[in-house]
Structures are given as structure tokens and as C-alpha cells.
Coordinates of N, CA and C in Angstrom, one line a residue:
Chain A
D1 N 164.5 88.2 101.7 CA 165.1 87.0 101.5 C 165.7 86.3 102.7
T2 N 165.3 85.1 102.9 CA 166.0 84.4 104.2 C 167.4 84.0 103.8
A3 N 168.2 84.4 105.0 CA 169.7 84.3 104.5 C 170.6 84.6 106.0
V4 N 171.6 84.2 105.6 CA 172.7 84.6 106.6 C 173.5 85.8 105.9
S5 N 173.5 86.8 106.5 CA 174.1 88.0 105.9 C 175.2 88.6 106.7
Q6 N 176.3 88.9 106.3 CA 177.5 89.6 106.9 C 178.0 90.7 106.5
T7 N 178.4 91.6 107.0 CA 179.1 92.9 106.6 C 180.3 93.2 107.6
P8 N 181.3 93.9 106.8 CA 181.3 94.4 105.4 C 181.7 93.0 104.6
K9 N 181.6 93.0 103.3 CA 182.0 92.3 102.4 C 183.6 92.3 102.2
Y10 N 184.1 93.3 102.2 CA 185.5 93.5 102.3 C 185.9 94.4 103.3
L11 N 187.2 94.0 103.7 CA 187.6 94.9 104.8 C 189.3 95.0 104.7
V12 N 189.8 96.1 104.3 CA 191.2 96.4 104.1 C 191.6 97.4 105.3
T13 N 192.7 96.9 106.0 CA 193.2 97.8 107.1 C 194.6 97.5 107.5
Q14 N 195.0 98.5 108.4 CA 196.5 98.4 108.6 C 196.6 97.6 109.8
M15 N 197.9 96.8 109.9 CA 198.3 96.0 111.1 C 198.0 96.8 112.3
G16 N 197.5 96.3 113.3 CA 197.4 96.9 114.7 C 196.0 97.5 114.9
N17 N 195.4 97.7 114.0 CA 194.0 98.2 114.0 C 193.0 97.2 114.7
D18 N 191.8 97.8 115.1 CA 190.7 96.9 115.6 C 189.7 97.0 114.6
K19 N 189.0 95.8 114.3 CA 187.8 95.9 113.4 C 186.9 94.8 113.8
S20 N 185.6 95.0 113.4 CA 184.6 94.2 113.8 C 183.8 93.7 112.4
I21 N 183.3 92.4 112.4 CA 182.5 92.0 111.2 C 181.0 91.5 111.9
K22 N 180.2 91.9 111.2 CA 178.7 91.5 111.8 C 177.9 90.6 111.0
C23 N 177.3 89.8 111.7 CA 176.6 88.7 111.1 C 175.2 88.5 111.7
E24 N 174.1 88.4 110.8 CA 172.8 88.3 111.1 C 172.1 87.3 110.4
Q25 N 171.4 86.4 110.9 CA 170.5 85.4 110.1 C 169.0 85.5 110.5
N26 N 168.3 85.3 109.5 CA 166.8 85.3 109.6 C 166.3 84.0 109.3
L27 N 167.0 83.1 109.6 CA 166.4 81.6 109.5 C 165.8 80.8 110.6
G28 N 165.8 81.8 111.7 CA 165.2 81.2 112.7 C 166.1 80.0 113.6
H29 N 167.2 80.0 113.1 CA 168.3 79.0 113.8 C 168.8 79.4 115.2
D30 N 169.0 78.5 116.1 CA 169.4 78.7 117.3 C 171.1 78.8 117.6
T31 N 171.8 78.4 116.5 CA 173.1 78.4 116.6 C 173.9 79.0 115.6
M32 N 174.7 79.7 115.8 CA 175.6 80.6 115.0 C 177.1 80.3 115.1
Y33 N 177.9 80.5 114.0 CA 179.4 80.2 114.0 C 180.1 81.0 113.2
W34 N 181.4 81.2 113.5 CA 182.5 81.8 112.8 C 183.5 80.9 112.3
Y35 N 183.7 80.9 111.0 CA 184.8 80.1 110.5 C 185.7 81.2 109.8
K36 N 187.2 80.5 109.6 CA 188.1 81.1 108.9 C 188.6 80.3 107.8
Q37 N 188.6 80.9 106.5 CA 189.1 80.2 105.3 C 190.5 80.8 104.9
D38 N 191.6 80.1 105.1 CA 192.8 80.7 104.8 C 193.2 80.8 103.4
S39 N 194.3 81.1 103.0 CA 194.8 81.0 101.5 C 194.7 79.8 100.8
K40 N 194.8 78.8 101.7 CA 194.7 77.4 101.1 C 193.4 76.8 101.0
K41 N 192.6 77.7 101.2 CA 191.1 77.4 101.3 C 190.6 76.4 102.4
F42 N 191.5 76.1 103.5 CA 191.0 75.4 104.5 C 190.0 76.0 105.4
L43 N 188.8 75.5 105.6 CA 187.8 76.0 106.4 C 187.9 75.5 107.6
K44 N 188.0 76.3 108.8 CA 188.2 75.9 110.2 C 187.3 76.8 111.1
I45 N 186.5 76.0 111.9 CA 185.6 76.5 113.0 C 186.5 77.5 114.0
M46 N 185.9 78.5 114.5 CA 186.6 79.2 115.4 C 185.7 79.4 116.6
F47 N 184.5 79.7 116.5 CA 183.5 79.8 117.6 C 182.1 79.4 117.1
S48 N 181.3 79.0 118.2 CA 179.8 78.7 118.1 C 179.3 79.2 119.2
Y49 N 178.0 79.7 118.8 CA 177.1 80.2 120.2 C 175.6 79.5 119.7
N50 N 175.2 79.1 120.9 CA 174.0 78.5 121.0 C 173.1 79.3 121.7
N51 N 171.9 80.0 121.3 CA 171.2 80.8 122.1 C 171.8 81.8 122.8
K52 N 172.9 82.3 122.4 CA 173.7 83.5 122.9 C 174.7 83.0 123.7
E53 N 174.8 81.9 124.0 CA 176.0 81.0 124.7 C 177.0 80.4 124.0
L54 N 178.2 80.6 124.5 CA 179.5 80.2 123.7 C 179.4 78.7 123.9
I55 N 179.3 78.0 122.8 CA 179.5 76.4 123.2 C 180.8 75.9 122.4
I56 N 181.4 76.5 121.6 CA 182.7 76.0 120.8 C 183.6 77.1 121.0
N57 N 185.0 77.0 121.2 CA 185.8 78.0 121.2 C 187.1 77.3 121.0
E58 N 187.4 77.3 119.6 CA 188.6 76.6 119.2 C 189.8 77.4 119.6
T59 N 191.1 76.8 119.4 CA 192.2 77.6 119.8 C 192.2 78.7 118.8
V60 N 192.0 79.7 119.4 CA 191.9 81.1 118.5 C 192.6 82.2 119.6
P61 N 193.5 83.1 119.2 CA 193.8 84.0 120.0 C 193.0 85.0 120.6
N62 N 193.3 85.4 121.7 CA 192.3 86.1 122.6 C 192.0 87.4 121.8
R63 N 192.7 88.0 120.9 CA 192.5 89.0 120.0 C 191.0 89.2 119.3
F64 N 190.6 87.8 119.2 CA 189.5 87.4 118.7 C 188.2 87.4 119.7
S65 N 187.1 88.2 119.7 CA 186.2 88.1 120.5 C 184.8 88.2 120.0
P66 N 184.1 87.1 120.1 CA 182.7 87.0 119.5 C 181.8 87.6 120.7
K67 N 180.7 88.2 119.9 CA 179.7 88.6 120.9 C 178.3 88.4 120.1
S68 N 177.5 87.9 120.8 CA 176.2 87.5 120.5 C 175.1 88.1 121.2
P69 N 174.6 89.4 120.8 CA 173.5 90.0 121.6 C 172.2 89.4 121.6
D70 N 171.9 88.6 120.6 CA 170.7 87.6 120.6 C 170.9 86.7 119.6
K71 N 170.0 85.4 119.5 CA 170.4 84.4 118.9 C 170.3 84.5 117.4
A72 N 169.8 85.8 116.9 CA 169.8 86.1 115.3 C 171.2 86.8 115.0
H73 N 172.0 87.0 115.9 CA 173.2 88.0 115.5 C 174.5 87.5 116.3
L74 N 175.6 87.3 115.3 CA 176.8 87.0 116.1 C 178.0 87.9 115.4
N75 N 178.5 88.6 116.2 CA 179.7 89.5 115.5 C 181.0 89.0 115.9
L76 N 181.9 89.5 115.2 CA 183.1 89.2 115.6 C 184.1 90.4 115.6
H77 N 184.8 90.5 116.7 CA 185.6 91.7 117.0 C 187.0 91.2 117.0
I78 N 188.0 92.0 116.4 CA 189.4 91.7 116.2 C 190.3 92.8 116.6
N79 N 191.0 92.5 117.7 CA 192.0 93.6 118.3 C 193.3 93.3 117.7
S80 N 193.8 94.5 117.6 CA 195.5 94.6 117.2 C 195.8 93.6 116.0
L81 N 195.1 93.8 114.9 CA 195.1 92.8 113.7 C 196.6 92.7 113.2
E82 N 196.8 91.5 112.9 CA 198.2 91.0 112.3 C 198.2 90.6 111.0
L83 N 199.1 90.5 110.4 CA 199.2 89.9 108.8 C 198.6 88.5 108.9
G84 N 198.9 87.8 109.5 CA 198.3 86.4 109.6 C 196.8 86.3 109.6
D85 N 196.2 87.5 110.2 CA 194.5 87.4 110.3 C 193.8 87.5 108.8
S86 N 194.9 87.7 107.7 CA 194.2 88.0 106.2 C 193.8 86.6 106.0
A87 N 192.4 86.8 105.8 CA 191.6 85.5 105.2 C 190.3 85.7 105.0
V88 N 189.4 84.9 104.6 CA 188.0 85.1 104.4 C 187.4 84.7 105.7
Y89 N 186.5 85.5 106.3 CA 185.7 84.9 107.6 C 184.4 84.6 107.1
F90 N 183.7 83.5 107.4 CA 182.4 83.2 107.2 C 181.5 82.9 108.5
C91 N 180.4 83.4 108.4 CA 179.5 83.3 109.6 C 178.6 82.1 108.9
A92 N 178.1 81.4 109.8 CA 177.0 80.3 109.6 C 176.2 80.1 110.6
S93 N 174.9 79.4 110.3 CA 173.8 79.3 111.2 C 173.3 77.9 111.1
S94 N 172.7 77.2 112.2 CA 172.0 76.0 111.8 C 171.2 75.9 113.2
Q95 N 170.3 74.7 113.1 CA 169.5 74.2 114.2 C 170.5 73.4 114.9
E96 N 170.4 73.6 116.4 CA 171.2 72.6 117.0 C 170.8 71.0 117.0
Q97 N 169.6 71.0 117.2 CA 169.3 69.5 117.2 C 168.9 68.7 115.9
G98 N 169.3 67.5 115.9 CA 169.3 66.8 114.8 C 170.3 66.8 113.9
H99 N 170.2 66.3 112.6 CA 171.3 66.3 111.8 C 171.2 67.6 110.8
Q100 N 171.0 68.7 111.3 CA 170.9 69.8 110.4 C 172.3 70.6 110.1
P101 N 172.0 70.8 108.7 CA 173.3 71.3 108.1 C 173.3 73.0 108.7
Q102 N 174.6 73.5 108.1 CA 174.8 74.9 108.4 C 174.8 75.6 107.1
H103 N 174.1 76.7 107.0 CA 174.1 77.7 106.1 C 175.1 78.9 106.3
F104 N 175.9 79.2 105.2 CA 176.8 80.0 105.3 C 176.5 81.5 104.7
G105 N 177.1 82.5 105.4 CA 177.0 83.8 104.7 C 177.9 84.0 103.7
D106 N 177.9 85.1 102.9 CA 178.8 85.4 101.8 C 180.3 85.7 102.1
G107 N 180.6 85.7 103.5 CA 182.0 85.8 103.7 C 182.5 87.3 103.8
T108 N 183.7 87.7 104.5 CA 184.1 88.7 104.6 C 185.6 88.7 104.4
R109 N 186.1 89.4 103.2 CA 187.5 89.0 103.0 C 188.3 90.2 103.7
L110 N 189.0 89.8 104.6 CA 190.1 90.7 105.4 C 191.5 90.7 104.9
S111 N 191.9 92.0 104.6 CA 193.1 92.0 104.1 C 194.0 93.0 105.1
I112 N 195.0 92.7 105.4 CA 195.8 93.3 106.5 C 197.1 93.8 105.7
L113 N 197.3 95.2 105.7 CA 198.3 95.8 105.0 C 199.6 96.0 106.0
Chain B
Q1 N 197.4 61.8 111.6 CA 196.3 61.7 110.7 C 195.1 63.0 110.6
K2 N 194.9 63.4 109.3 CA 193.8 64.4 109.4 C 192.4 63.9 109.8
E3 N 191.7 64.7 110.4 CA 190.3 64.3 110.8 C 189.4 63.8 109.7
V4 N 189.5 64.7 108.6 CA 188.9 64.6 107.4 C 189.6 64.7 106.5
E5 N 189.7 63.7 105.4 CA 190.9 63.9 104.2 C 190.0 63.7 102.9
Q6 N 190.6 64.6 102.0 CA 190.1 64.5 100.7 C 191.2 64.8 99.7
N7 N 191.3 64.3 98.5 CA 192.2 64.4 97.5 C 192.0 65.8 97.0
S8 N 193.0 66.8 97.0 CA 192.9 68.0 96.8 C 192.7 68.2 95.2
G9 N 193.1 67.2 94.3 CA 192.8 67.3 93.0 C 193.9 68.1 92.2
P10 N 193.6 68.9 91.0 CA 192.3 68.9 90.7 C 191.9 67.6 90.0
L11 N 190.5 67.4 90.0 CA 189.9 66.0 89.4 C 189.2 66.6 88.0
S12 N 189.7 66.1 86.9 CA 189.1 66.5 85.5 C 188.4 65.7 85.1
V13 N 187.2 65.8 84.6 CA 186.4 65.0 83.9 C 185.7 65.5 82.6
P14 N 185.4 64.8 81.7 CA 184.8 65.5 80.5 C 183.3 65.7 80.7
E15 N 182.8 66.6 80.0 CA 181.3 66.8 80.1 C 180.5 65.6 79.9
G16 N 179.6 65.3 80.7 CA 178.5 64.1 80.5 C 179.1 62.9 81.4
A17 N 180.3 63.2 81.8 CA 181.0 62.0 82.6 C 180.3 62.0 84.0
I18 N 180.6 60.9 84.8 CA 180.4 60.7 86.1 C 181.7 61.3 87.0
A19 N 181.5 62.1 87.7 CA 182.6 62.7 88.6 C 182.3 62.0 90.0
S20 N 183.5 61.5 90.4 CA 183.5 60.8 91.9 C 184.4 61.3 92.6
L21 N 183.9 61.9 93.9 CA 184.8 62.7 94.8 C 184.6 61.7 96.2
N22 N 185.8 61.6 96.7 CA 185.9 60.8 98.0 C 186.4 61.7 99.1
C23 N 186.1 60.9 100.4 CA 186.3 61.6 101.4 C 186.4 60.6 102.7
T24 N 187.5 60.5 103.5 CA 187.5 59.6 104.5 C 187.5 60.3 105.9
Y25 N 187.1 59.9 106.9 CA 187.2 60.5 108.3 C 187.8 59.6 109.4
S26 N 188.2 60.2 110.5 CA 189.2 59.3 111.3 C 188.1 58.9 112.5
D27 N 187.2 59.8 112.8 CA 186.4 59.5 113.9 C 185.2 58.9 113.9
R28 N 185.2 57.4 114.6 CA 184.2 56.6 114.3 C 182.9 56.9 114.8
V29 N 182.7 57.9 115.9 CA 181.6 58.5 116.5 C 180.8 59.6 115.5
S30 N 181.5 59.8 114.3 CA 181.0 60.8 113.6 C 179.4 60.3 112.8
Q31 N 178.5 61.3 113.0 CA 177.3 60.8 112.7 C 176.5 61.6 111.6
S32 N 177.0 62.7 111.2 CA 176.3 63.3 110.0 C 177.5 63.8 109.0
F33 N 177.0 63.8 107.8 CA 178.0 63.9 106.8 C 177.3 65.0 105.7
F34 N 178.2 65.8 105.3 CA 177.6 66.9 104.3 C 178.7 67.2 103.3
W35 N 178.2 67.4 102.0 CA 178.9 67.7 100.9 C 178.6 69.2 100.6
Y36 N 179.4 70.1 100.6 CA 179.3 71.6 100.0 C 180.2 71.9 98.8
R37 N 179.6 72.8 98.1 CA 180.2 73.1 96.8 C 180.6 74.5 97.0
Q38 N 181.8 74.9 96.6 CA 182.2 76.3 96.9 C 183.0 76.7 95.4
Y39 N 182.1 77.8 94.8 CA 182.7 78.4 93.6 C 183.8 79.4 94.2
S40 N 184.8 79.6 93.3 CA 185.9 80.4 93.7 C 185.4 81.9 94.0
G41 N 185.7 82.4 95.2 CA 185.3 83.6 95.6 C 184.0 83.6 96.3
K42 N 183.4 82.5 96.4 CA 181.9 82.4 97.0 C 182.0 81.7 98.3
S43 N 180.7 81.5 98.7 CA 180.5 80.8 100.1 C 180.3 79.4 99.8
P44 N 180.5 78.3 100.8 CA 180.1 77.1 100.7 C 178.5 77.0 100.6
E45 N 178.1 76.1 99.7 CA 176.7 75.8 99.6 C 176.5 74.3 99.7
L46 N 175.5 74.2 100.5 CA 175.0 72.6 100.7 C 174.7 71.9 99.7
I47 N 175.2 70.9 99.1 CA 174.7 70.0 98.1 C 173.8 68.8 98.6
M48 N 174.6 68.2 99.5 CA 174.0 66.9 100.0 C 174.1 66.7 101.5
S49 N 173.3 66.0 102.2 CA 173.6 65.5 103.6 C 173.3 64.2 103.5
I50 N 174.0 63.3 104.4 CA 173.7 62.0 104.5 C 174.0 61.4 106.1
Y51 N 173.2 60.5 106.4 CA 173.3 60.0 108.0 C 173.4 58.6 108.1
S52 N 172.8 57.9 107.1 CA 172.7 56.4 107.3 C 173.6 55.8 106.1
N53 N 174.0 54.5 106.5 CA 174.9 53.9 105.6 C 173.9 53.6 104.3
G54 N 174.7 53.6 103.2 CA 173.9 53.4 101.8 C 174.1 54.6 100.9
D55 N 173.2 54.7 100.0 CA 173.2 55.7 98.9 C 172.0 56.6 99.2
K56 N 172.1 58.0 98.8 CA 171.2 58.9 98.8 C 171.2 59.7 97.8
E57 N 170.2 59.8 96.9 CA 170.0 60.4 95.6 C 169.4 61.7 95.5
D58 N 169.8 62.8 94.9 CA 169.2 63.9 94.8 C 169.4 64.7 93.4
G59 N 168.7 64.3 92.3 CA 168.9 64.8 91.0 C 170.0 64.1 90.5
R60 N 171.1 64.9 90.0 CA 172.3 64.4 89.4 C 173.2 63.8 90.4
F61 N 173.1 64.2 91.8 CA 173.9 63.7 92.9 C 173.5 62.7 93.6
T62 N 174.6 61.9 94.0 CA 174.4 60.6 94.8 C 175.4 60.6 95.8
A63 N 175.2 60.7 97.1 CA 176.0 60.5 98.2 C 176.1 59.0 98.7
Q64 N 177.2 58.8 99.0 CA 177.3 57.2 99.5 C 177.9 57.4 100.9
L65 N 177.7 56.7 101.8 CA 178.1 56.4 103.1 C 178.4 55.1 103.6
N66 N 179.7 54.8 104.0 CA 180.1 53.5 104.5 C 180.6 53.8 105.8
K67 N 179.9 53.6 106.8 CA 180.4 54.1 108.4 C 181.5 53.0 108.7
A68 N 181.4 51.8 108.4 CA 182.5 50.7 108.6 C 183.8 51.0 108.0
S69 N 183.8 51.6 106.8 CA 185.1 52.0 106.2 C 185.4 53.4 106.5
Q70 N 184.5 54.2 107.1 CA 184.7 55.4 107.4 C 184.9 56.4 106.1
Y71 N 184.0 56.3 105.3 CA 184.2 56.7 103.9 C 182.9 57.2 103.5
V72 N 182.9 58.4 102.8 CA 181.6 58.9 102.3 C 182.2 59.5 100.9
S73 N 181.2 59.5 99.9 CA 181.5 59.9 98.7 C 180.4 60.7 98.0
L74 N 180.8 61.4 96.9 CA 179.7 62.2 96.2 C 179.8 61.8 94.8
L75 N 178.7 61.4 93.9 CA 178.8 61.3 92.5 C 178.1 62.1 92.0
I76 N 178.5 62.7 90.9 CA 177.9 63.8 90.1 C 177.7 63.1 88.5
R77 N 176.4 62.7 88.3 CA 176.2 62.3 87.0 C 176.0 63.4 86.0
D78 N 176.3 62.9 84.7 CA 176.3 63.9 83.5 C 176.8 65.3 83.9
S79 N 177.9 65.3 84.3 CA 178.8 66.5 84.6 C 178.7 67.7 83.9
Q80 N 178.5 68.9 84.5 CA 178.4 69.9 83.5 C 179.5 70.9 83.9
P81 N 179.9 71.7 82.9 CA 180.8 72.8 83.1 C 180.7 73.6 84.3
S82 N 179.3 73.7 84.7 CA 178.9 74.6 85.9 C 179.1 73.9 87.2
D83 N 179.4 72.7 87.1 CA 179.8 71.8 88.2 C 181.3 72.0 88.8
S84 N 181.9 72.6 87.9 CA 183.4 73.1 88.2 C 183.5 73.9 89.4
A85 N 184.1 73.3 90.5 CA 184.2 74.0 91.7 C 185.0 73.2 92.7
T86 N 185.2 73.7 93.8 CA 185.7 72.9 95.1 C 184.6 72.4 95.9
Y87 N 184.8 71.0 96.0 CA 183.8 70.4 96.9 C 184.3 69.9 98.3
L88 N 183.6 70.6 99.3 CA 184.2 70.3 100.5 C 183.3 69.2 101.3
C89 N 184.0 68.2 101.9 CA 183.4 67.4 102.8 C 183.4 67.6 104.1
A90 N 182.3 67.5 104.8 CA 182.3 67.9 106.2 C 181.7 67.0 107.0
V91 N 182.0 66.9 108.3 CA 181.6 65.6 109.3 C 181.3 66.3 110.7
R92 N 180.2 65.8 111.0 CA 179.7 66.4 112.4 C 179.9 65.1 113.4
L93 N 180.4 65.5 114.4 CA 180.4 64.4 115.6 C 179.3 64.5 116.5
T94 N 178.8 63.3 117.0 CA 177.4 63.4 118.1 C 178.3 64.2 119.2
G95 N 177.4 65.0 119.7 CA 177.7 65.6 120.9 C 178.8 66.8 120.8
G96 N 179.1 67.1 119.4 CA 180.3 68.0 119.4 C 179.7 69.5 119.2
G97 N 178.6 69.6 119.8 CA 178.2 71.0 119.7 C 177.8 71.5 118.1
N98 N 177.4 70.5 117.6 CA 177.1 70.6 115.9 C 178.3 71.3 115.1
K99 N 179.5 70.9 115.8 CA 180.9 71.3 115.3 C 181.1 70.6 113.9
L100 N 181.2 71.2 112.7 CA 181.5 70.6 111.6 C 183.2 70.6 111.3
T101 N 183.6 69.4 111.1 CA 185.1 69.5 110.7 C 185.1 69.2 109.0
F102 N 185.9 70.3 108.3 CA 185.9 70.0 107.0 C 187.1 69.5 106.5
G103 N 187.0 68.9 105.3 CA 188.4 68.5 104.5 C 188.8 69.6 103.8
T104 N 189.8 69.7 103.2 CA 190.6 70.6 102.4 C 190.0 70.8 101.1
G105 N 189.1 69.9 100.9 CA 188.3 70.1 99.5 C 188.9 69.5 98.3
T106 N 188.0 69.1 97.3 CA 188.7 68.6 96.1 C 188.2 69.4 94.9
Q107 N 189.2 69.9 94.1 CA 188.9 70.7 92.9 C 188.3 70.0 91.8
L108 N 187.1 70.3 91.6 CA 186.7 69.4 90.1 C 186.7 70.5 88.9
K109 N 187.1 70.1 87.9 CA 187.1 70.7 86.5 C 186.5 69.9 85.6
V110 N 185.2 70.5 85.0 CA 184.5 69.6 84.0 C 184.8 70.2 82.6
E111 N 185.4 69.4 81.7 CA 185.9 70.1 80.6 C 185.0 69.8 79.3
L112 N 184.9 70.8 78.5 CA 184.0 70.8 77.5 C 184.6 69.6 76.3

């Protein structure tokens, strides 16, 4: 199936831990994104990579570090997790040129205890 | 002023009626506009995209764009209970690195 897939689907962990979320797309897109959706359902961009290069870096704490080993993968590593990090994190991908929509993965629900 | 504004709802319509969802945006250089549907606990799913002023129809869905008024809307004809979801309006700026700015979404409830 052509899709944006991210793992894990659920992540429950203690405050202060370090965790990673992985994302892969097989749509042939050149741009990938991480979004955070908070408890009020507001969806906000965090990062965007185009062909492995960071092109969008919104006001996000340094504890969040994206890594793109190739244009089909964009992982998100989070250090020293805090309660406020609890949210659903969505990966998305698109083509950079033209009016191309973004396609979303199923999301990772992160819960900090 | 928020960059993309939507009425949070809930918007309740009877089955078979037309549901009208509205969105306004603040940045005049916005070029691409998208409507996503999000069911509870699921990911956003693209419903419609529109780039030029006027109407664009796809099945039961019609997107309407008025750049002069900075307004984009989504009409859903013959609303079905399965249309009950949150509808997210998203706006892309030219040269914004394909950054999408989302509204807070409108919850639609289609009642039997």
C-alpha cells in the first residue's frame, strides 16, 4: 500500500525519558513534515524537511530533534519528555512544487505519565 | 487575529441537508487552500483543494474560494451521518516552504 506510515501508534512513557517516533513514506514525495495536535485538536507544524534538508523549524523546544536519513524517512527524537509533550504527533509528506496537498500518517499518541 | 479562523461548532444538520463550513484567512499572499476531514482518533484526510477563485465540485463536495474577501468554504450536499467529523481548513502561503497553516476545525454532526 502506498502510504505514510509511522511507528509506534501509541507511546506511553515516564517524564524525563527519551523517545523516538519513526516515519516513512513510499509516495515518492520530496518533502516530509512533523505536526503536533494538542488536546484541543489544534494541528501545528513543527518541522519540515525537503530532500533531507531542514526547511521549516517552528518555535519548538531544543528537546525535539528531527532526523532525515533520506527523503523517504523523517524521524523525531524527543529528549527529557515533559507532561506538556502529551499529544498526537502526525507525520505528513508532499511534493514541494506546485499546489500539492499533504498526506498524513495515522499519528502517534504520546502520553507522558 | 488568528491566521486561519473557523467556527468550532458543533454544526448540526439533518441528514440530506446541505452543510456549509466556512473559513477565513488573514494573509493575502495565501495561494493554496485545502479542506481535510478528521474523524475522532484518526488522521486528517484530504477532501478538497482549491487554488483559483470560484467553485470547485467533486461529488457531494463543493469548495468555494474568494481571495478578495479572504474566504474559503466547503459545501456538503445530501449530508450523511458518515460525514460527521471535524473539518479542518488549511492554507498555504507562496514561498512558505509548503507550510500549511490549519484552522482549529469545525465539528459537523449530521443527525438522522
